[in-house]
Structure formats: structure tokens, C-alpha cells
XYZ file of C-alpha atoms in Angstrom:
555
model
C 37.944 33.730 145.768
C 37.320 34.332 142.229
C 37.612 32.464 139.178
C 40.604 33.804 137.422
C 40.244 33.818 133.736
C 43.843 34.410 131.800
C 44.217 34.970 128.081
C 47.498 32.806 126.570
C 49.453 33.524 123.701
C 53.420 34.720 123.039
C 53.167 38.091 123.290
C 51.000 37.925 126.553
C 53.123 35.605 128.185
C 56.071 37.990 126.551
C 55.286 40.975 127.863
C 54.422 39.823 131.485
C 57.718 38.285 131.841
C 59.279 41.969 130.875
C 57.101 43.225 133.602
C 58.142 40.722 136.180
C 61.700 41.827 135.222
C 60.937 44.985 135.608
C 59.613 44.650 139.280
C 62.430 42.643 140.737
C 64.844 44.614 139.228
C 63.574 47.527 141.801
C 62.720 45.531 144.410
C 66.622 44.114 144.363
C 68.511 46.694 145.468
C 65.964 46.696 148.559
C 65.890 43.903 151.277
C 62.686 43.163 152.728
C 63.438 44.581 156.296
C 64.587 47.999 154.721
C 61.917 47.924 151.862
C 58.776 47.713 155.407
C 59.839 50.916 157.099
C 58.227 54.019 155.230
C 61.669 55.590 153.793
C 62.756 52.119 152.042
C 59.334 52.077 150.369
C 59.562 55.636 149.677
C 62.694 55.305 147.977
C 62.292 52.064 146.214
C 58.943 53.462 144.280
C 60.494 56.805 143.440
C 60.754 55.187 139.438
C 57.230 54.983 139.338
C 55.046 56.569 142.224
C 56.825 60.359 142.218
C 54.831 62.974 144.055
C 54.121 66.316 142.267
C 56.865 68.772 142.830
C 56.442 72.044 144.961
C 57.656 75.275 144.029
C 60.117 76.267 141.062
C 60.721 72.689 140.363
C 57.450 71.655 139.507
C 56.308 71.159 135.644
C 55.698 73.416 133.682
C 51.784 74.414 132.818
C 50.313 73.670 129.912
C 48.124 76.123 128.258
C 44.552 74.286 128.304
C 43.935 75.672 124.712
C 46.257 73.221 123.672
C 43.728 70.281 124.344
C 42.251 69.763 121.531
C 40.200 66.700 122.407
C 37.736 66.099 125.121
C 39.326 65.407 128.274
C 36.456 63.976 130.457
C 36.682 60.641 128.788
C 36.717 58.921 132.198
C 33.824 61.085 133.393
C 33.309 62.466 136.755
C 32.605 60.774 140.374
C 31.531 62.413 144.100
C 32.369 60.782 146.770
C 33.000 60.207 150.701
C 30.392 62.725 152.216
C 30.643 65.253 154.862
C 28.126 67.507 156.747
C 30.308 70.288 155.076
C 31.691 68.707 152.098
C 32.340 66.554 149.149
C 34.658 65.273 147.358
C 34.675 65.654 143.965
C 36.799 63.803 141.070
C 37.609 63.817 137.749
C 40.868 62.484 135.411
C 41.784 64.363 132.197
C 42.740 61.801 129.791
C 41.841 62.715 126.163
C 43.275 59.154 124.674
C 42.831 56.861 127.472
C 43.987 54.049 126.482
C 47.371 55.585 126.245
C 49.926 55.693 128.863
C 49.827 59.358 129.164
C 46.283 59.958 128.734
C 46.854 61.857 125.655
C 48.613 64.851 127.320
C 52.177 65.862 127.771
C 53.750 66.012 131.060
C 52.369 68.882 132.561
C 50.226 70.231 134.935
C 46.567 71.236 133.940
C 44.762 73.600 135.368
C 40.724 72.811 135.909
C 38.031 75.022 137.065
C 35.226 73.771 138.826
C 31.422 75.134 139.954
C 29.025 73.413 142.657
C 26.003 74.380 142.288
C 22.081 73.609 143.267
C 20.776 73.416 140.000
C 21.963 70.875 137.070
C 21.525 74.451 134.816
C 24.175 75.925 137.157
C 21.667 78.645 137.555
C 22.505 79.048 141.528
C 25.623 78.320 141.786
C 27.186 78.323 145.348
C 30.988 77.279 145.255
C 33.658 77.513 142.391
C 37.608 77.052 142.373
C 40.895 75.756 139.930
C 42.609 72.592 141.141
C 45.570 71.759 139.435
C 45.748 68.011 137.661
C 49.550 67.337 137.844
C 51.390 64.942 135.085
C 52.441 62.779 138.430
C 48.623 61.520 139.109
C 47.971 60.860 135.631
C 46.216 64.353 135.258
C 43.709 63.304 137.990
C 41.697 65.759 140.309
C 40.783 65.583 143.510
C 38.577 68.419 144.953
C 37.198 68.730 148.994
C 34.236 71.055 147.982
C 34.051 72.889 151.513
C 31.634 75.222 153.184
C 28.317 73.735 152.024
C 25.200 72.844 153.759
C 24.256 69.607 155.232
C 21.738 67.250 154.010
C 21.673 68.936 150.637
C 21.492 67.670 146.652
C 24.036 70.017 144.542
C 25.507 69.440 140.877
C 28.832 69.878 139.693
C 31.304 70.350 136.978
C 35.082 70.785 135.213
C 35.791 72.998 132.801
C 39.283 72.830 130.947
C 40.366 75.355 127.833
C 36.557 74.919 126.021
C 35.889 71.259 127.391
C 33.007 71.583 130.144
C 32.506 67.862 131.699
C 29.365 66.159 131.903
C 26.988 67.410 135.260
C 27.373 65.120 138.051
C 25.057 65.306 141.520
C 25.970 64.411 144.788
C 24.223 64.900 148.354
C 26.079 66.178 151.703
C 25.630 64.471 154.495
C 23.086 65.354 157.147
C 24.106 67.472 160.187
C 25.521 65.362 163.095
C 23.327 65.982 165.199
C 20.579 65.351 162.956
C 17.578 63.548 163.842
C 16.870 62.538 160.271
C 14.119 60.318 159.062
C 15.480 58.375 156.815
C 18.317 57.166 154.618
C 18.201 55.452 151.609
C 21.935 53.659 150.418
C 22.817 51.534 147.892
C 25.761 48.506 147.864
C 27.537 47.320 144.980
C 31.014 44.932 144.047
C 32.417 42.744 141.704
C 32.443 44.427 138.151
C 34.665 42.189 136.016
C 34.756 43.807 132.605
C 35.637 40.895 130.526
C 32.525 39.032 132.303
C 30.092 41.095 131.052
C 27.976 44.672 130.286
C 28.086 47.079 133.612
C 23.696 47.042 133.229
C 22.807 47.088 136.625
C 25.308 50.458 136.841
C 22.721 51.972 134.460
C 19.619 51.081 136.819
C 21.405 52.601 139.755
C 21.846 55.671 138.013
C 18.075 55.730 137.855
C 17.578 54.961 141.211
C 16.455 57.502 144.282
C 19.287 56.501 146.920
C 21.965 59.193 148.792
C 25.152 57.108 148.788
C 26.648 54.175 146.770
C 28.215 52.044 148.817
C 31.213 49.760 146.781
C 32.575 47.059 148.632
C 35.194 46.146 146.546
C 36.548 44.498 143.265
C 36.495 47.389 141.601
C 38.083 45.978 138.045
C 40.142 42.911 138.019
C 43.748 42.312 137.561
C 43.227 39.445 134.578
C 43.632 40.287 131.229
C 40.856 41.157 128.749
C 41.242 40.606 125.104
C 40.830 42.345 121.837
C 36.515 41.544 121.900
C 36.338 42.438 125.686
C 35.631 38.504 126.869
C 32.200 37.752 127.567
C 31.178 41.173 126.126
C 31.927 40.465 123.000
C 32.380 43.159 120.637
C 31.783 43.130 116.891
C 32.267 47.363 116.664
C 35.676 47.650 118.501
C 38.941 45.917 119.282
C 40.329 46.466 122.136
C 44.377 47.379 122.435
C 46.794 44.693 123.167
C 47.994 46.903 126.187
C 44.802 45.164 128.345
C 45.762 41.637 127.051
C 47.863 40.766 129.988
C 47.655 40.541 133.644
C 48.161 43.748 136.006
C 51.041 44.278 137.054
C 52.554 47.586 137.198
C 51.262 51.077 138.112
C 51.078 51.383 134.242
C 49.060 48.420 133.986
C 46.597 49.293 136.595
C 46.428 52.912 135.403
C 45.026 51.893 132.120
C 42.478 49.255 133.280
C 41.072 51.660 135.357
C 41.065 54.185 132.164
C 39.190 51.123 130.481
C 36.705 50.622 133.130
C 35.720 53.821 133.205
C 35.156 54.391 130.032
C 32.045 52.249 130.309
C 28.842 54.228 129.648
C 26.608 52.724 132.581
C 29.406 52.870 135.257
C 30.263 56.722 134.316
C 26.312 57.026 134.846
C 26.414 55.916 138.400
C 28.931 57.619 139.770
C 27.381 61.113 137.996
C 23.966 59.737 139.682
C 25.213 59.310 143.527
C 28.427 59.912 145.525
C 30.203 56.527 146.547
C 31.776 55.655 149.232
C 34.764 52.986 148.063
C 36.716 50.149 149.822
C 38.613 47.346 147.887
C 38.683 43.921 147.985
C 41.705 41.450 146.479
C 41.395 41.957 142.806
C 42.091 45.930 142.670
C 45.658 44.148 143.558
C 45.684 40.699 143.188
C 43.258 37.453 144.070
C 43.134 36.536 147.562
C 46.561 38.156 148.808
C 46.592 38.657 152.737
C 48.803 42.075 153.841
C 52.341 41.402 152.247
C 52.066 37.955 151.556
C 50.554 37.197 147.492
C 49.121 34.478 146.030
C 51.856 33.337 143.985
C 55.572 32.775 145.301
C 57.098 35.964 144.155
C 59.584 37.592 146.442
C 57.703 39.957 149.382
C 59.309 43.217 148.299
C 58.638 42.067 144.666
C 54.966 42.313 145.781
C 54.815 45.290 147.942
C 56.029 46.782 144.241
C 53.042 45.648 142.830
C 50.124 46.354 146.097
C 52.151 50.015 145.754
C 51.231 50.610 142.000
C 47.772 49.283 142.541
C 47.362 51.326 145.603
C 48.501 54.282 143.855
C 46.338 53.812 140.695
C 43.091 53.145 143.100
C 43.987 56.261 145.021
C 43.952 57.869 141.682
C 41.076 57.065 139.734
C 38.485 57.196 142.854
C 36.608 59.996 145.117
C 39.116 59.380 147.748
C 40.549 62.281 150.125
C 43.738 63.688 150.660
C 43.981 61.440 154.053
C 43.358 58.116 151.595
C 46.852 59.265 149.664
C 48.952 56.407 149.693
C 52.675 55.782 151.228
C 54.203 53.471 149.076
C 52.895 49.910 149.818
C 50.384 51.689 152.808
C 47.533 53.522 152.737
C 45.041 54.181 155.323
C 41.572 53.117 153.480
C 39.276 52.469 156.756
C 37.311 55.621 157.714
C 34.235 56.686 159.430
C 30.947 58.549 158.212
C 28.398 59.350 159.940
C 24.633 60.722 158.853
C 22.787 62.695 161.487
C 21.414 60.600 164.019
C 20.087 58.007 162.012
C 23.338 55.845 160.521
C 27.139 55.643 161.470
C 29.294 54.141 158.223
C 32.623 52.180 159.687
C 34.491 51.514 156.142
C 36.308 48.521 157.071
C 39.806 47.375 155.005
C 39.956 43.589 155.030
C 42.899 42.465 152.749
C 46.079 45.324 153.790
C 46.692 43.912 157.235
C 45.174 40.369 157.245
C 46.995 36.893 158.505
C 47.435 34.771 155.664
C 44.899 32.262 155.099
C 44.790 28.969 156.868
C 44.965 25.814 154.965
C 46.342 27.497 152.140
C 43.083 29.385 151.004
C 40.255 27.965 149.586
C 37.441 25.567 150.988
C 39.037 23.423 154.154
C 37.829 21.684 157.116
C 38.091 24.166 159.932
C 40.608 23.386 162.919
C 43.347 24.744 164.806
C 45.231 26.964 162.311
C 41.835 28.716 161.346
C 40.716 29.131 165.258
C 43.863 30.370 166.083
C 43.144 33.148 168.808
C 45.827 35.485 167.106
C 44.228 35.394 163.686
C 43.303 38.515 162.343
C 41.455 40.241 159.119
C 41.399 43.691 160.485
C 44.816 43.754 162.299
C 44.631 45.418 165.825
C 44.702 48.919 165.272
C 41.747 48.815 162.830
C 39.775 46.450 165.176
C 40.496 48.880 168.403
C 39.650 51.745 166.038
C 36.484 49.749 165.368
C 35.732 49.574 168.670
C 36.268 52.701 170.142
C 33.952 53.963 166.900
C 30.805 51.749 168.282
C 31.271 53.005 171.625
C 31.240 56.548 170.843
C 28.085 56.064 168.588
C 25.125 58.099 168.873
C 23.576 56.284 165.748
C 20.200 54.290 165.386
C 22.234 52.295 162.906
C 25.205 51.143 163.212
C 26.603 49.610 159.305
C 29.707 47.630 158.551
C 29.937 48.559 154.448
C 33.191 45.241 153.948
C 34.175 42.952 151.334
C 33.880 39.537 152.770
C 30.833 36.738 154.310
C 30.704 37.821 157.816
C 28.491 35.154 158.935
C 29.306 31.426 159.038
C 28.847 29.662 155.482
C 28.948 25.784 155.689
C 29.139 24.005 152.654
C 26.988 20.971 153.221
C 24.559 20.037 155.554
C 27.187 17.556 157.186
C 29.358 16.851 159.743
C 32.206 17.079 157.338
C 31.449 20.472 156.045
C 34.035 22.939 154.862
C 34.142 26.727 155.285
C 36.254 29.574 153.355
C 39.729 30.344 154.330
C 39.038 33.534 152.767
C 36.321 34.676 154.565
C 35.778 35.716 158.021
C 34.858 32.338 158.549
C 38.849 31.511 158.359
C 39.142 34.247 160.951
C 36.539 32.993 163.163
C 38.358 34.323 166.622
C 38.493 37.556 165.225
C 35.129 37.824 164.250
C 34.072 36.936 167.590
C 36.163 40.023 168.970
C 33.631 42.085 166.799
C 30.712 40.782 167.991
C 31.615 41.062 171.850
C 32.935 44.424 170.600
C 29.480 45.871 169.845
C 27.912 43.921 172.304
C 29.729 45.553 174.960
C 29.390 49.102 173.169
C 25.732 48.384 173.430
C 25.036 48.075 169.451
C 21.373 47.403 169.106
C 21.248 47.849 165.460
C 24.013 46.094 163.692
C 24.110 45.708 159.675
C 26.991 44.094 157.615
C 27.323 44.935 154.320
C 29.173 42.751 152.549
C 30.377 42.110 148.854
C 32.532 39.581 146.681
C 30.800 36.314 146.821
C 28.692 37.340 142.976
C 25.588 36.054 145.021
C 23.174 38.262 146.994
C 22.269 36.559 150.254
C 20.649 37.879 153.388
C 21.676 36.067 156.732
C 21.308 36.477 160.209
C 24.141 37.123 162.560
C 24.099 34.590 165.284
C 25.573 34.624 169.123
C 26.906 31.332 168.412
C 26.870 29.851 165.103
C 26.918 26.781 166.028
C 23.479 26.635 167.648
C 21.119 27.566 165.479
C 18.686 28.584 168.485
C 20.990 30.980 169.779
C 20.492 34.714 169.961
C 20.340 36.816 166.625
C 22.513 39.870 167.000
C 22.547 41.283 163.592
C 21.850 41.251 160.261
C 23.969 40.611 156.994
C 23.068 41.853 153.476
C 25.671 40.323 150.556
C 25.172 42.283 147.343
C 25.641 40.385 144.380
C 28.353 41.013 141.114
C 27.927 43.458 139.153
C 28.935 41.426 136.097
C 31.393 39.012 138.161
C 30.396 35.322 137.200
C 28.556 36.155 133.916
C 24.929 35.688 133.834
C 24.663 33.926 136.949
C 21.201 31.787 137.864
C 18.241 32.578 140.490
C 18.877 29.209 142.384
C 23.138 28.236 141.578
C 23.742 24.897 141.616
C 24.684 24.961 145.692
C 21.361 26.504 146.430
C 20.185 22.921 148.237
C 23.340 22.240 149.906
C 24.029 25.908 151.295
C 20.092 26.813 152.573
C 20.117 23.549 154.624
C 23.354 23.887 156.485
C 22.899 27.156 157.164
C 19.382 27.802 158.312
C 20.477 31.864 159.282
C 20.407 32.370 155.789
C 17.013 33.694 154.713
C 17.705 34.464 151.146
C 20.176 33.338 148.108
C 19.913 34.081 144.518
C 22.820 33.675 141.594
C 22.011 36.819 139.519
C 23.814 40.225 138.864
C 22.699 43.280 140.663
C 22.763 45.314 143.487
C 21.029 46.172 146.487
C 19.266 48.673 147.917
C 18.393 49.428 151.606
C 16.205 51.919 152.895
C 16.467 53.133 156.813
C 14.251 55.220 158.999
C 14.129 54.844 162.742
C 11.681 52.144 163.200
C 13.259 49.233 160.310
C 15.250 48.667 157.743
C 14.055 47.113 154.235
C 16.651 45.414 151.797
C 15.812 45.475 148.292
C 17.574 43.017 146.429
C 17.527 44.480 142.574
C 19.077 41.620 139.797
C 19.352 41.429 136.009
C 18.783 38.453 133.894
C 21.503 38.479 132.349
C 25.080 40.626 131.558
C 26.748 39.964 128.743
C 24.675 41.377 125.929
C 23.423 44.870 127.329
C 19.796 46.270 128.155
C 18.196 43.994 130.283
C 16.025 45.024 132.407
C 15.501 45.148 136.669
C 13.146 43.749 138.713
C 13.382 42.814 142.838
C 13.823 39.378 143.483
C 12.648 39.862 147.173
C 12.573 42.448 150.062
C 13.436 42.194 153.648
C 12.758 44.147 156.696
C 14.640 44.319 159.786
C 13.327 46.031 162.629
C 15.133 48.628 165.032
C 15.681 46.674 168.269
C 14.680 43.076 166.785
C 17.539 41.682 164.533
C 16.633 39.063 161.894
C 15.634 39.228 158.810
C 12.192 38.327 157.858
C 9.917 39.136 154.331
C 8.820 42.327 153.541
């Protein structure tokens, strides 16, 4: 959970109450049994979510001479890494902070070369993709036929606009026995909280993947001076001064968030690997259920737009394309030998949270056997993943605390109802799940709590003597929580009831973490502060964990 922060006024309040209208006008003709089964959805999103057209009925083309203004304002991304392949993205959207993007609706034609110089001196693979009107102009190419393990660059070209150069890496052979991998993990980028620096250090750093675990941009509105940013040489439209909403409202936050200099630099820098978290929808909802009493299918409405706009604006594949309110977001990667990558999706098919969220006294409702943050089929396909594994590494890239978190060092402590500590039975299924799949080597990497910790994953969490069977490694915000503080004010109360947790610290960052087949070290990178730019990165501490030993201990 989050600290929402919501900007007042008439016309906000105005224009949200036009876009509640707007939602419950389509989601009335549609009862909730009806709007659940895949043709309800289909047909109650058709005013908003349309799928390009095939054959004689789809749009016209527009000649790309016609664009007249750069179209790589939202600049280009790599992502989810094959052996073979790559995924490559870009969205053409010459006035982004316009509905349309700036272009009429029509499809786009956009060439694109891979190559394995950043000169485009050697250049291996080239092809058109067509951006249609329906995805907001957005591109999504599987680069095929390319050799594993490799660095390559890449590139769109549209009319006489040539995009910036992005890199990305393939992923080592399966079979692989490769040394070492080198990832990095990321969340938490509220853009009215503050400057995107630590994005601009990543771009500088030597990893092969970005991992981001979620919170991607934030539903809450940000005002004319961008919050905590606080600009004195812009103003920012009125169209971001209200909460998200609709799949117009999510389109253009994401159009805002990547406009940002430093996050455009990282994803040019590395392929990432995505997941979401809550606020790429809405805080803390749990499958269909939301945080506020709206009606269910009023809802679905809404996770369908945002679903729609994420699937859009990230280096997802063709698999990741939504169905109205659904879409499949939990994958596997695997590289070589070394590391297998189970992308886990902890909000879409969640119970709702006991206690009614937030920090309770744990008891019956939250131990409740049936509880569940993965949902079965994404726990069995969890499962079944593990025991197929030839990996030295097993990782678990997710968005929320894994291990137990008590509040106070007392018998009356309180845990979160949001994290797997309100789902304690079904984190238990996932321990005795790799356990029994014989997982030596098992890493969670874990997002939105805008700390960094590193913890220990114990057999029983209530006895602190008991066997250590993983490891944990939180990344802090990006910008989430503003500047944040080395030692928060909970520092005391959290190290002493929880003596698996080896490290905490309140800044922004990210962190990096470096395998081979003897250990893996976490870096944990922070910056002073976020919201006024340039500050620089340092490591507030390392960590090593060794192949075959779990636990965390100094570097």
C-alpha cells in the first residue's frame, strides 16, 4: 500500500465524475455474470478496446511523409528475451500529450534494422511492422532468427524520422553452461514524487536484463508543476490533473511517463522484463474486487483499459495481448544453465485482503487454507516450472514482501494484508513447492515497499532458528516516497522483530545482482535524493549468497 496523493479542485472533481458516468454507462447494459465470460467482456469494451481490422476493412494508410514532427517522442524499449529473439517496441506519437498522439486514424507503416553495431554498420535483421490507429500507433516487433547470448542495436525509421539507437542482449542458449549473469530490479516510479535519477544510472550500468516489478506510473493525478518535481520551465496539461480512469486516461500517463529523459535512457540501455503491481490499475485491488465500492463490472471497465494501455506502451509479446479484463502476464525465461526467470502476477487473480487491507493482527481470515495471491493455475504452473528446472538459479522477479514482516518486536505485532504475509497458507504452498522440486537456489525478487531490504527466507517464520531456504532482495522506489531516509523512522522497530532481515535502508534506487555458479552478490545502488535531478549513486551495501548455502551475509 501506497500513499495516495490526490489533487482537489472543480474541474478535477468535474471531470472524474464525467468519467465515472462514462464507465457505468457501459458497464449497465452488462450484468456481472455475463460481463466474466470472455464474449460479455469482449462486447462490453468494443467502445474503447477495438482490435485492428483485417483485410479490406482496415484503415486506410497514411503516407509517412505526412509526419511532419518527430514521432519517437516516447522513445524505444527491448524487452522479454529469447535464445532466438527480442522483442522490440516503440509508439509513434508526435504530440503526446494528445489523445491521438498527434496522428490521424490510420495505420503507419515503420521499418526497422537489428543490427551488431550502434553505426548499423553490420546489420543482421530488418522488416516493416505496421502501427495501427487501434493501439495508439504502437509497435510491437518479435525480432526472430538471431543468435543467443548476443548484444545487438536497433532502430525505427518512419517517412525521414529515424528513432534514437536502442541495445538489447538475447538470451543465452538453453543449454548453456554460462558463467555468469548480471540483472538488474527496479519498481515504484511515481512521477509526481520525484526526478526518474536512478533510471539515468542504470542506463550507465553493465547488466543484461532489467527486471521491473511493478508500479510502473501511478493512477493519481499530477498537476500543472509535476508535484514534487516541481517545474518552473513547463506546465503540465490539465488532461493529467485527475485520477486514471479510462483507457484514455491511462494512455496518456503512460505518454507522460515516458517522455521522461532518464527512463527513455534505460530502457534504450537494457531489455526489461515487466510485471505490474496495483497502481498500473488501481491501489491495492485484489482480481475483480477494487478498492473503492464501485460496481464489479464498473471495475473490470477500468482493470480492461489499464490492461490494454500497459499491454500497449511496454515490450510485451503477442501472447501478453489482453482479452478484455484478462490477460495472461506470468511467463517463464530461462538463461542457459545458469538462471530460470518465473514472472509471477500477484494482483489479477488474488483473494481479497483480510481485515480489510492494511496493517492487522493476523488470525483466521488471513490463515485461511484457501487464500490465494497466485490463484491455482499460476501456482501449479509455478510448480511444474521448478520441477522441470535445469537452472543453478532459480528467481521469483514479484511485486510484493515474500517473507514475514512484523511490525514491532511484540506479541501484539501486526503484519500486511497486502502482502504475502496476508496470504501466509499460500506462501507456504510455494515453499513446499520448491522444496519438493528440489530448489537449492531460491531468490525472490521483490518490489513495492519504496525500501530496499534483504531478508532471509525461513522454514518457519516463527522460529527464528529454523532452516533458511532462500533469499529475498526488495528493491527500493524509484522516486515512490520522495527522498526517502537511510534509516526510516521504523528502522528500530522492524530490524528487531524480524531478525531474517539483514539489511533496510529508506532511499531511492535500484538493485543490482550479479550471478555465476558459485554465489550471488546484491548490490544495493540509492540516491540521496529525487526531487531536484542529478544526484549522484553510490552502494549502500553488498551481499553475497552462496550456491547451496542460503542466507544472506556481507560482501
Amino acid at each position: 500500500m501506497t500513499d495516495a496523493q490526490h489533487s482537489s479542485g472543480e474541474g478535477h472533481m468535474s471531470r472524474t465524475h464525467e468519467h465515472h458516468q462514462e464507465l457505468r454507462e457501459a458497464a449497465r447494459h452488462f450484468g456481472r455474470r455475463r460481463f466474466l465470460t470472455v464474449t460479455g467482456a469482449a462486447a462490453a469494451l468494443a467502445f474503447a478496446t477495438q482490435l485492428p481490422a483485417a483485410g479490406s476493412a482496415a484503415a486506410a494508410e497514411l503516407d509517412a511523409r505526412r509526419v511532419t514532427e518527430d514521432p519517437f517522442t516516447l522513445g524505444v524499449a527491448s524487452g522479454d528475451p529469447l535464445p532466438g529473439s527480442v522483442l522490440l517496441w516503440t509508439r509513434l506519437a508526435p504530440r503526446p500529450f494528445e489523445p491521438d498522439g498527434g496522428l490521424p486514424d490510420r495505420r503507419v507503416t515503420v521499418h526497422w534494422e537489428l543490427a551488431r553495431d550502434e553505426r548499423f554498420r553490420r546489420t543482421v535483421r530488418r522488416g516493416a511492422a505496421t502501427a495501427h490507429a487501434e493501439f495508439r500507433h504502437a509497435v510491437h516487433v518479435e525480432a526472430e532468427h538471431l543468435e543467443p547470448g548476443r548484444e545487438y542495436f536497433y532502430r525505427f525509421r518512419v517517412g525521414a524520422w529515424t528513432s534514437p539507437v536502442g541495445r538489447t542482449r538475447t538470451a543465452p542458449a538453453p543449454g548453456a553452461h554460462n558463467a555468469s549473469l548480471s540483472l538488474a530490479a527496479v519498481s515504484c516510479q511515481a512521477y509526481h514524487d520525484g526526478h526518474f535519477t536512478a533510471h539515468r544510472h542504470l542506463a550507465e550500468e553493465d547488466v543484461d536484463v532489467v527486471f521491473h516489478l511493478g508500479d510502473y506510473l501511478y493512477e493519481y493525478a499530477v498537476n500543472a508543476t509535476g508535484g514534487a518535481r516541481a517545474y518552473t520551465d513547463r506546465v503540465l496539461p490539465a488532461v493529467f490533473n485527475r485520477e486514471t480512469l479510462t483507457l484514455e486516461d491511462y494512455r496518456l500517463r503512460y505518454a507522460l511517463y515516458k517522455t521522461d529523459p532518464d527512463l527513455r535512457a534505460a530502457h534504450a540501455a537494457h531489455p526489461f522484463v515487466v510485471t505490474w503491481d496495483d497502481h498500473e490499475t488501481e491501489n491495492n485491488y485484489a482480481g475483480d474486487t477494487p478498492e473503492n465500492t464501485v460496481p464489479p463490472e464498473e471495475f473490470l471497465l477500468r482493470r480492461a483499459a489499464a490492461y490494454r494501455a500497459y499491454w500497449e506502451h511496454q515490450p510485451l509479446r503477442r501472447p501478453q495481448l489482453p482479452d478484455g479484463p484478462d490477460m495472461r502476464l506470468y511467463r517463464r525465461l530461462g538463461f542457459g544453465r545458469l538462471a530460470q526467470f518465473d514472472i509471477l502476477d500477484t494482483r489479477q487473480y488474488r483473494s481479497d485482503q483480510a481485515y480489510g487491507d492494511g496493517w492487522q493482527v493476523p488470525g483466521p481470515e488471513s490463515e485461511d487454507p484457501s487464500r490465494t495471491l497466485t490463484g491455482a493455475t499460476q501456482e501449479r504452473w509455478l510448480l511444474d516450472g521448478w520441477r522441470r528446472s535445469r537452472a543453478r538459479w532459480n528467481l521469483l522477479p514479484q511485486q510484493v514482501v515474500f517473507a514475514e514482516r512484523r511490525d514491532r518486536p511484540t506479541a501484539d505485532f501486526k503484519l500486511s494484508m497486502d502482502s504475502w504475509d496476508g496470504y501466509p497458507a499460500s506462501r507456504q504452498r510455494i515453499l513446499a513447492g520448491a522444496e519438493a522440486a528440489g530448489v537449492e537456489n531460491l531468490m525472490v525478487l521483490t518490489g513495492d515497499v519504496h525500501v530496499s531490504y534483504g531478508l532471509d527466507l525461513k522454514a518457519d517464520f516463527r522460529d527464528p532458528s529454523s532452516r533458511t531456504v532462500g533469499t529475498e532482495v526488495v528493491t527500493t522506489s524509484i522516486s515512490s516516497g520522495k527522498d526517502g531516509a537511510d534509516r526510516p523512522s521504523n528502522y528500530d522497530k522492524l530490524t528487531q522483530a524480524n531478525p531474517h532481515l539483514r539489511f533496510f535502508n529508506g532511499r531511492r534506487g535500484y538493485v543490482k545482482v550479479s550471478l555465476d555458479r558459485e554465489s550471488a552478490r546484491a548490490d544495493f545502488r540509492t540516491v540521496p535524493y529525487v526531487t531536484t535531478p542529478g544526484a549522484p549513486v553510490t552502494t549502500a551495501a553488498s551481499f553475497v549468497t552462496e550456491a547451496g548455502n542460503p542466507g544472506l551475509t556481507p560482501a
